[in-house]
Short mmCIF file of C-alpha atoms and ligand atoms in Angstrom, two decimals:
data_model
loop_
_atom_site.label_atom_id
_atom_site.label_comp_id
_atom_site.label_asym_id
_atom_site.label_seq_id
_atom_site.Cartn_x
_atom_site.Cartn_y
_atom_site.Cartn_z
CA UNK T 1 0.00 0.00 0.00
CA UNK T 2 1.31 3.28 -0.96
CA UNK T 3 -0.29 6.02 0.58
CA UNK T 4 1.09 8.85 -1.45
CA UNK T 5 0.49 8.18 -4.37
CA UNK T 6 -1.11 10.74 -6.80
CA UNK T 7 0.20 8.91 -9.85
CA UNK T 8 -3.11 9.49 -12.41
CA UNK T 9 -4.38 12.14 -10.38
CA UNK T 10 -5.33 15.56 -11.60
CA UNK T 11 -5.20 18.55 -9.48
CA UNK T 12 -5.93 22.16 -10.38
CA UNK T 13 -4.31 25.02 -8.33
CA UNK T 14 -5.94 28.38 -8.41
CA UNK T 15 -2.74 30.63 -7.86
CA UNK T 16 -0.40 27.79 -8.68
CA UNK T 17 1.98 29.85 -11.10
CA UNK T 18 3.78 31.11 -8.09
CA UNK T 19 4.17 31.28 -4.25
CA UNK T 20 2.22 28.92 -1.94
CA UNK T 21 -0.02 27.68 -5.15
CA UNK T 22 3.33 26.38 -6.41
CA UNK T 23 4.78 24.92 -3.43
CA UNK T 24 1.79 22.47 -2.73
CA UNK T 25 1.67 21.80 -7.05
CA UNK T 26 5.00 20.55 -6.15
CA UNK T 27 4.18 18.66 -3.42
CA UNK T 28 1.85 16.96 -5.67
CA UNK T 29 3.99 16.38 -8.54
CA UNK T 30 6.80 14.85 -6.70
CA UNK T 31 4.07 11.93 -5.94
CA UNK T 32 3.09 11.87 -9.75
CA UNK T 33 -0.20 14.54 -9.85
CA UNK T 34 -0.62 15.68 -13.15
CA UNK T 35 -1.19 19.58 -12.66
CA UNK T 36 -3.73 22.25 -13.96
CA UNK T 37 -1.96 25.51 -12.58
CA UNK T 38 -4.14 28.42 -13.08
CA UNK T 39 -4.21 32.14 -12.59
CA UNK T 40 -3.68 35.73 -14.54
CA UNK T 41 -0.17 35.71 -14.97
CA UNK T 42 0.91 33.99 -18.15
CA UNK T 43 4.54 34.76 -17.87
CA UNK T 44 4.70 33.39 -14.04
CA UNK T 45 2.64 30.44 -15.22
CA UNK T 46 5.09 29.24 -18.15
CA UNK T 47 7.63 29.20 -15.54
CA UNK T 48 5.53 27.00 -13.37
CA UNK T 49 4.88 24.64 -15.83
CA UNK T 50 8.41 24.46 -16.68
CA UNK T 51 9.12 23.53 -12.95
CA UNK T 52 6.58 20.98 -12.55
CA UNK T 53 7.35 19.39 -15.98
CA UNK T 54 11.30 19.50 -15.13
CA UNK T 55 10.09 17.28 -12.32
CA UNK T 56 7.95 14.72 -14.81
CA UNK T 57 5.29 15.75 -14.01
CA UNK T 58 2.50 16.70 -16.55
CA UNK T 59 1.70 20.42 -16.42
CA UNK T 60 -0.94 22.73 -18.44
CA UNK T 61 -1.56 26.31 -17.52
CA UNK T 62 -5.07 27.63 -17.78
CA UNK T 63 -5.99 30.91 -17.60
CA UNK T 64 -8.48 32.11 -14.47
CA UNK T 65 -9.49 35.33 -13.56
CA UNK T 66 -11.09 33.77 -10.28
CA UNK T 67 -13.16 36.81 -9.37
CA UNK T 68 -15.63 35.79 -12.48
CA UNK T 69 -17.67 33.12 -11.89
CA UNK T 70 -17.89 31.89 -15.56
CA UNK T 71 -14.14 31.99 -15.38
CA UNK T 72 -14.01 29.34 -12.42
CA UNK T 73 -16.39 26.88 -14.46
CA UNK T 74 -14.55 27.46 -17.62
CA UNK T 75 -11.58 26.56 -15.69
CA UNK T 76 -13.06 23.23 -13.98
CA UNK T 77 -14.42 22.30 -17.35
CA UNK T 78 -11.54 22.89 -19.39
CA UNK T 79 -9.30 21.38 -17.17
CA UNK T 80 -11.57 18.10 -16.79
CA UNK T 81 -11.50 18.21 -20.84
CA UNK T 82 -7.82 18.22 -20.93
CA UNK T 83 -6.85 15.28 -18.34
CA UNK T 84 -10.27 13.38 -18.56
CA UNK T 85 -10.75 13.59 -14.88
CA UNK T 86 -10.47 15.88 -11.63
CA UNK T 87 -9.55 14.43 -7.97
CA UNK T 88 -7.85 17.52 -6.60
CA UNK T 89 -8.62 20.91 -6.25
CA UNK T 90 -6.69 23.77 -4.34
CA UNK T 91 -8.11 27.06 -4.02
CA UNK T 92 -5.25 28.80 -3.28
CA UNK T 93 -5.67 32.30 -5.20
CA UNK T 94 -5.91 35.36 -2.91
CA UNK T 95 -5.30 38.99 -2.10
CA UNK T 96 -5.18 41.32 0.69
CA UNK T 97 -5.72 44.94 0.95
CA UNK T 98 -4.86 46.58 4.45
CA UNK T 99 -6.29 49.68 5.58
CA UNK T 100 -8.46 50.59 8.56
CA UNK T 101 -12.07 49.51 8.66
CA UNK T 102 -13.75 52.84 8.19
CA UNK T 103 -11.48 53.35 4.99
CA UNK T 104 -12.55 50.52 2.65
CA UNK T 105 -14.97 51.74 -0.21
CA UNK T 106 -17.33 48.79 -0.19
CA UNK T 107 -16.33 47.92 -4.04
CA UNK T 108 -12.54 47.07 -2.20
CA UNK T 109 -14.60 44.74 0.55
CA UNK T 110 -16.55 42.95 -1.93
CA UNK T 111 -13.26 42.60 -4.36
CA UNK T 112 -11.05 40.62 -1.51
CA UNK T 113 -14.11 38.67 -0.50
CA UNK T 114 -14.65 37.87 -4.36
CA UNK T 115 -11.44 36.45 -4.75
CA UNK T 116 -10.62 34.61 -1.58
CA UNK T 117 -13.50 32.95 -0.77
CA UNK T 118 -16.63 33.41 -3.32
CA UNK T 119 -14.30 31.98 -6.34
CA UNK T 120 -13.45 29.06 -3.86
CA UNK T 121 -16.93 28.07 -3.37
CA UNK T 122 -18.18 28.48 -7.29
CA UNK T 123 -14.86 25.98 -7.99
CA UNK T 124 -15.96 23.81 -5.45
CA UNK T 125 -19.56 23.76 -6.92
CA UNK T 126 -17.96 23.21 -10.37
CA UNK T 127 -15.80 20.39 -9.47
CA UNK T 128 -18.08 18.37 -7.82
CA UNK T 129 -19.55 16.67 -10.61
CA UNK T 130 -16.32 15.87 -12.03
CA UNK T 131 -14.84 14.63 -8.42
CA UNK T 132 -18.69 12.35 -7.63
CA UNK T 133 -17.78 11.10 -11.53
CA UNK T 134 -14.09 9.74 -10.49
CA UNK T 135 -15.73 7.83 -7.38
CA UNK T 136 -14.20 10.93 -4.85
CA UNK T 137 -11.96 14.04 -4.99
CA UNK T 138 -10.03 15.88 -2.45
CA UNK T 139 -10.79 19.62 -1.92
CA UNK T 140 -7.91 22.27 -0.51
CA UNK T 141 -9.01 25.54 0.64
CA UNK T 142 -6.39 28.11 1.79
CA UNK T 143 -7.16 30.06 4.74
CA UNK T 144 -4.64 32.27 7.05
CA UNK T 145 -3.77 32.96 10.62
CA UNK T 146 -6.11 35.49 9.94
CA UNK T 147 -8.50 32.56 9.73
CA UNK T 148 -8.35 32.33 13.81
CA UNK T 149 -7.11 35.74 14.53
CA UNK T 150 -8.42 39.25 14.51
CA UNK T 151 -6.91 41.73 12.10
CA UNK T 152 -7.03 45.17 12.58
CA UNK T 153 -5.74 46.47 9.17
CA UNK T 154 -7.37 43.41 7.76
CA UNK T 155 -10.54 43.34 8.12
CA UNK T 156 -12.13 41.89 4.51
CA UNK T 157 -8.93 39.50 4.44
CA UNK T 158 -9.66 37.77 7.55
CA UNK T 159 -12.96 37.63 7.16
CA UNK T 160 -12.69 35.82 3.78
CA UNK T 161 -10.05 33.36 5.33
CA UNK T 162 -12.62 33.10 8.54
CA UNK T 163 -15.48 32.04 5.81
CA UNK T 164 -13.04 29.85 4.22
CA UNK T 165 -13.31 27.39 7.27
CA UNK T 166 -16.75 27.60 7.80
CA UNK T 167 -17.08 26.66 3.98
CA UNK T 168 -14.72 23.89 4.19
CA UNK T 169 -16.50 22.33 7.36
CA UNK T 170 -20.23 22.53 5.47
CA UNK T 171 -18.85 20.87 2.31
CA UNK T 172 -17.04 18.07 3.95
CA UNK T 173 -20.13 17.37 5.70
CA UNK T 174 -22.14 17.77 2.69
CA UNK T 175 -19.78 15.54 0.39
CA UNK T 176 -18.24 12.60 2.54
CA UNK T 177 -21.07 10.51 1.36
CA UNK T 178 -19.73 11.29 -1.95
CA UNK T 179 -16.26 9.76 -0.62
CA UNK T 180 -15.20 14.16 -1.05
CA UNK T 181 -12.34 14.62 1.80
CA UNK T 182 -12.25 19.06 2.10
CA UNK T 183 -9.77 20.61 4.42
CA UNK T 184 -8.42 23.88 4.76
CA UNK T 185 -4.62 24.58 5.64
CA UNK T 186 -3.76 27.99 7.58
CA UNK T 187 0.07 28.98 6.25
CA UNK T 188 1.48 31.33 8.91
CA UNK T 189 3.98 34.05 7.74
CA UNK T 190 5.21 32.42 4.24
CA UNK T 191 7.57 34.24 2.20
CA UNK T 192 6.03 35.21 -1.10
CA UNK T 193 5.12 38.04 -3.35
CA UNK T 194 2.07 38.60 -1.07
CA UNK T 195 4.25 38.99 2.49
CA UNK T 196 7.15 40.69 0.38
CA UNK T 197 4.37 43.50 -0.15
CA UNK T 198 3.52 43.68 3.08
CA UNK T 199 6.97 43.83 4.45
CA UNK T 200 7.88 46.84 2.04
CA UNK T 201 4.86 48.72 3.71
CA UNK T 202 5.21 47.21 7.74
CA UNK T 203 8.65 48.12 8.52
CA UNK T 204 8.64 46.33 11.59
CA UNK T 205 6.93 42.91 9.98
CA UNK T 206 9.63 41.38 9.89
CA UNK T 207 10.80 41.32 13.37
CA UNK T 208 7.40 40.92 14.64
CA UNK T 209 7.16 37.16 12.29
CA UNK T 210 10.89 36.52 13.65
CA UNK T 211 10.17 37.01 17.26
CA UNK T 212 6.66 35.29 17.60
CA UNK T 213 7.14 32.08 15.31
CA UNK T 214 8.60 29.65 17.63
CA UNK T 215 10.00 28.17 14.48
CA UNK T 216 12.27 31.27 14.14
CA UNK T 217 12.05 31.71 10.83
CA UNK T 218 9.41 32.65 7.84
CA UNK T 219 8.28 29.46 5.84
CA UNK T 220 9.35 28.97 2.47
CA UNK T 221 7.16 27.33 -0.31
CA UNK T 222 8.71 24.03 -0.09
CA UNK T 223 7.10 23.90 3.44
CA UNK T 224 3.79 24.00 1.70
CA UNK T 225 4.95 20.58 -0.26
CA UNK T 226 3.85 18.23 2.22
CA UNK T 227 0.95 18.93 3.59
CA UNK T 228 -0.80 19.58 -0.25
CA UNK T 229 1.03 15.94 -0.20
CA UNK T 230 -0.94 14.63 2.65
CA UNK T 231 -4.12 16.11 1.83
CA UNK T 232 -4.52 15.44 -1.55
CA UNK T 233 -3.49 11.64 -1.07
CA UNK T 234 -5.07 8.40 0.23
CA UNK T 235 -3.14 9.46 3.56
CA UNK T 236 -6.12 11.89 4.31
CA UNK T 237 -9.22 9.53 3.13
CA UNK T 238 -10.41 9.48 7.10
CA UNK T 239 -9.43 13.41 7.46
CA UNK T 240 -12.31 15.88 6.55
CA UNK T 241 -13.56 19.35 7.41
CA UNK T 242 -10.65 20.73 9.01
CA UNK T 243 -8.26 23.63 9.33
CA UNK T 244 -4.59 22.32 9.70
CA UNK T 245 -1.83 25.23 10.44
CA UNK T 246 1.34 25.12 8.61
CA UNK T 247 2.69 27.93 10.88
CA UNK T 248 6.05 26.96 12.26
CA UNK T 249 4.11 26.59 15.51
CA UNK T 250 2.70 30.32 15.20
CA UNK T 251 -0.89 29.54 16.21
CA UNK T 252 0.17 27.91 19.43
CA UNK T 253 1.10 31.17 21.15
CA UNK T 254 -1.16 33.55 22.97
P1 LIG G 1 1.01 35.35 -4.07
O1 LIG G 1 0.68 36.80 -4.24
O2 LIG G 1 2.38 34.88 -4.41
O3 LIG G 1 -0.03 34.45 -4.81
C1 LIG G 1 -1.37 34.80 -5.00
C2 LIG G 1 -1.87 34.01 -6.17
O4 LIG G 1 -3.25 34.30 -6.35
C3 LIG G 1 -1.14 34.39 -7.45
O5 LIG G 1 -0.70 33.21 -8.05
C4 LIG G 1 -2.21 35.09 -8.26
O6 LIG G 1 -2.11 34.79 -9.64
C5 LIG G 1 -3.48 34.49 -7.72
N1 LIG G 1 -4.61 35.38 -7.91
C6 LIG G 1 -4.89 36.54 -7.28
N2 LIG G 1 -6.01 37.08 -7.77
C7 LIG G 1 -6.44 36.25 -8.75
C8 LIG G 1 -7.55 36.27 -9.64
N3 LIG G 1 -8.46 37.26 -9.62
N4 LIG G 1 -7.69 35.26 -10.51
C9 LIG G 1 -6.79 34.26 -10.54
N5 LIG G 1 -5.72 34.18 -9.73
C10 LIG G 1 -5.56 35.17 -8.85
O7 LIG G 1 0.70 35.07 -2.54
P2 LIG G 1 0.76 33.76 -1.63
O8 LIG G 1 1.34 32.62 -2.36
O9 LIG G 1 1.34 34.20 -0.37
O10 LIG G 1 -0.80 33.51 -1.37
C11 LIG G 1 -1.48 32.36 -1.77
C12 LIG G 1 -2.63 32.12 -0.81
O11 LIG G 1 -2.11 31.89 0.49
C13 LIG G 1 -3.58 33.30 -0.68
O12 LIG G 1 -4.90 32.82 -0.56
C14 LIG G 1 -3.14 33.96 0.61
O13 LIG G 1 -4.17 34.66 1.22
C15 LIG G 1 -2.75 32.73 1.41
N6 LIG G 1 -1.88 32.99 2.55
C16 LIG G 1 -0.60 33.45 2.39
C17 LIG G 1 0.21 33.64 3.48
C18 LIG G 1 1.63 34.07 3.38
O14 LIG G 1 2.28 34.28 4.42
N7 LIG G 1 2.20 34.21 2.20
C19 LIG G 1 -0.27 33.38 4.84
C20 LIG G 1 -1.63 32.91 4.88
C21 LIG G 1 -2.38 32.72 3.78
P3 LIG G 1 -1.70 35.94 -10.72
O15 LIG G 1 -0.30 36.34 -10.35
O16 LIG G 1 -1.82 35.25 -12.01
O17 LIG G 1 -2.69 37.04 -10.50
#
């Protein structure tokens, strides 16, 4: 019995042409997933693919603007039309936009919730079909520390990445007749294009990550590898409607 193995498996990635997205797409490959990475950027995505596919792994990029719905069953449908099946899907794309509370014009509110956790549920409802049709399917939802904590400057973010768990536990209640394992995983302070913004604007960032992640350090996107690994594999079949922190311990602190 090999319990990760992903070998005929198809995943899709929202977000996977860079950062976290393409950590866990890695994580995947390197147990044989064949890969639907999907976002805006082309130019970030053909470099993706070229990773993946420099690992064996079969790779396609397919364009998603996830704050359309059309665009999220376009992708789900393309994507089953390509590999002939879908087991796996991450919904990993996401923005923040910090300001105070009072500040956001309601157009800003309704854009971060759009794109972190409204396109996650219209590709869940899209891929169901295709995962009931394979005989089961493993759904990834990315939430945040901001998922558990309060944010001050953050408001729209966390409340997105607070919905994202509540989503997650309705749908793996709804689907594990369907044999439909979904999970969310909380990254804590994970250096990508997203935090590299942030630390540009909070000059003390930084520090603050340093000091309070017992780990002692900021994740990298291979830290993401394993636990897309776990998750999307048999490993996981008895694991549903969670919210797993890969956090270097962060959560654990008061
Ligand atoms: P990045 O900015 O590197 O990645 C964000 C990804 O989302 C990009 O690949 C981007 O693709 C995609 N994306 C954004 N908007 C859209 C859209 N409208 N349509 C399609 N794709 C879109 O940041 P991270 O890798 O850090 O973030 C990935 C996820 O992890 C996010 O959900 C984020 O909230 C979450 N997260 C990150 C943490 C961290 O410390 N980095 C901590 C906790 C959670 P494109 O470039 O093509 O627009």
């Amino acid at each position: 019995m090999n319990l990760f193995d992903l070998k005929g498996r198809v995943a899709i990635v929202t977000g996977g042409n860079g950062g976290i997205g393409l950590g866990m797409a890695k994580g995947m490959a390197s147990i044989g997933a064949s890969i639907v990475v999907a976002g805006r950027n082309a130019d970030k995505a053909a470099d993706a693919v070229k990773q993946l596919q420099d690992m064996g792994a079969e790779a396609v990029f397919i364009p998603v603007d996830v704050s359309d719905d059309k665009s999220c069953a376009d992708l789900i449908a393309a994507s089953a039309a390509h590999f002939g099946r879908l087991d796996i899907l991450i919904n990993n794309a996401g923005i923040n936009n910090r300001k105070q509370p009072h500040e956001y014009e309601m157009a800003e509110w309704r854009e971060v919730l759009d794109i972190n956790l409204n396109s996650a549920f219209a590709c869940c409802q899209a891929a169901y079909p295709h995962m009931q049709e394979a005989g089961g399917g493993k759904i990834i939802n990315i939430g945040s520390m901001y998922s558990l904590f309060g944010g001050a400057f953050t408001v729209p973010y966390a409340a997105s990445k607070g919905g994202i768990v509540q989503m997650t536990k309705g749908l793996a209640a709804a689907w594990a007749k369907d044999n439909i394992q979904v999970n969310a995983v909380l990254p804590g302070w994970i250096d990508t294009e997203l935090t590299q913004n942030a630390r540009r604007v909070l000059s003390d960032l930084n520090d603050n990550v340093l000091r309070r992640t017992p780990a002692g350090r900021w994740g990298d996107i291979e830290d993401m590898a394993g636990i897309a690994a776990f998750l999307a594999s048999s490993a996981s079949d008895f694991v549903t409607g969670t919210a797993i922190p890969v956090d270097g311990g962060y959560a654990v602190l008061g």
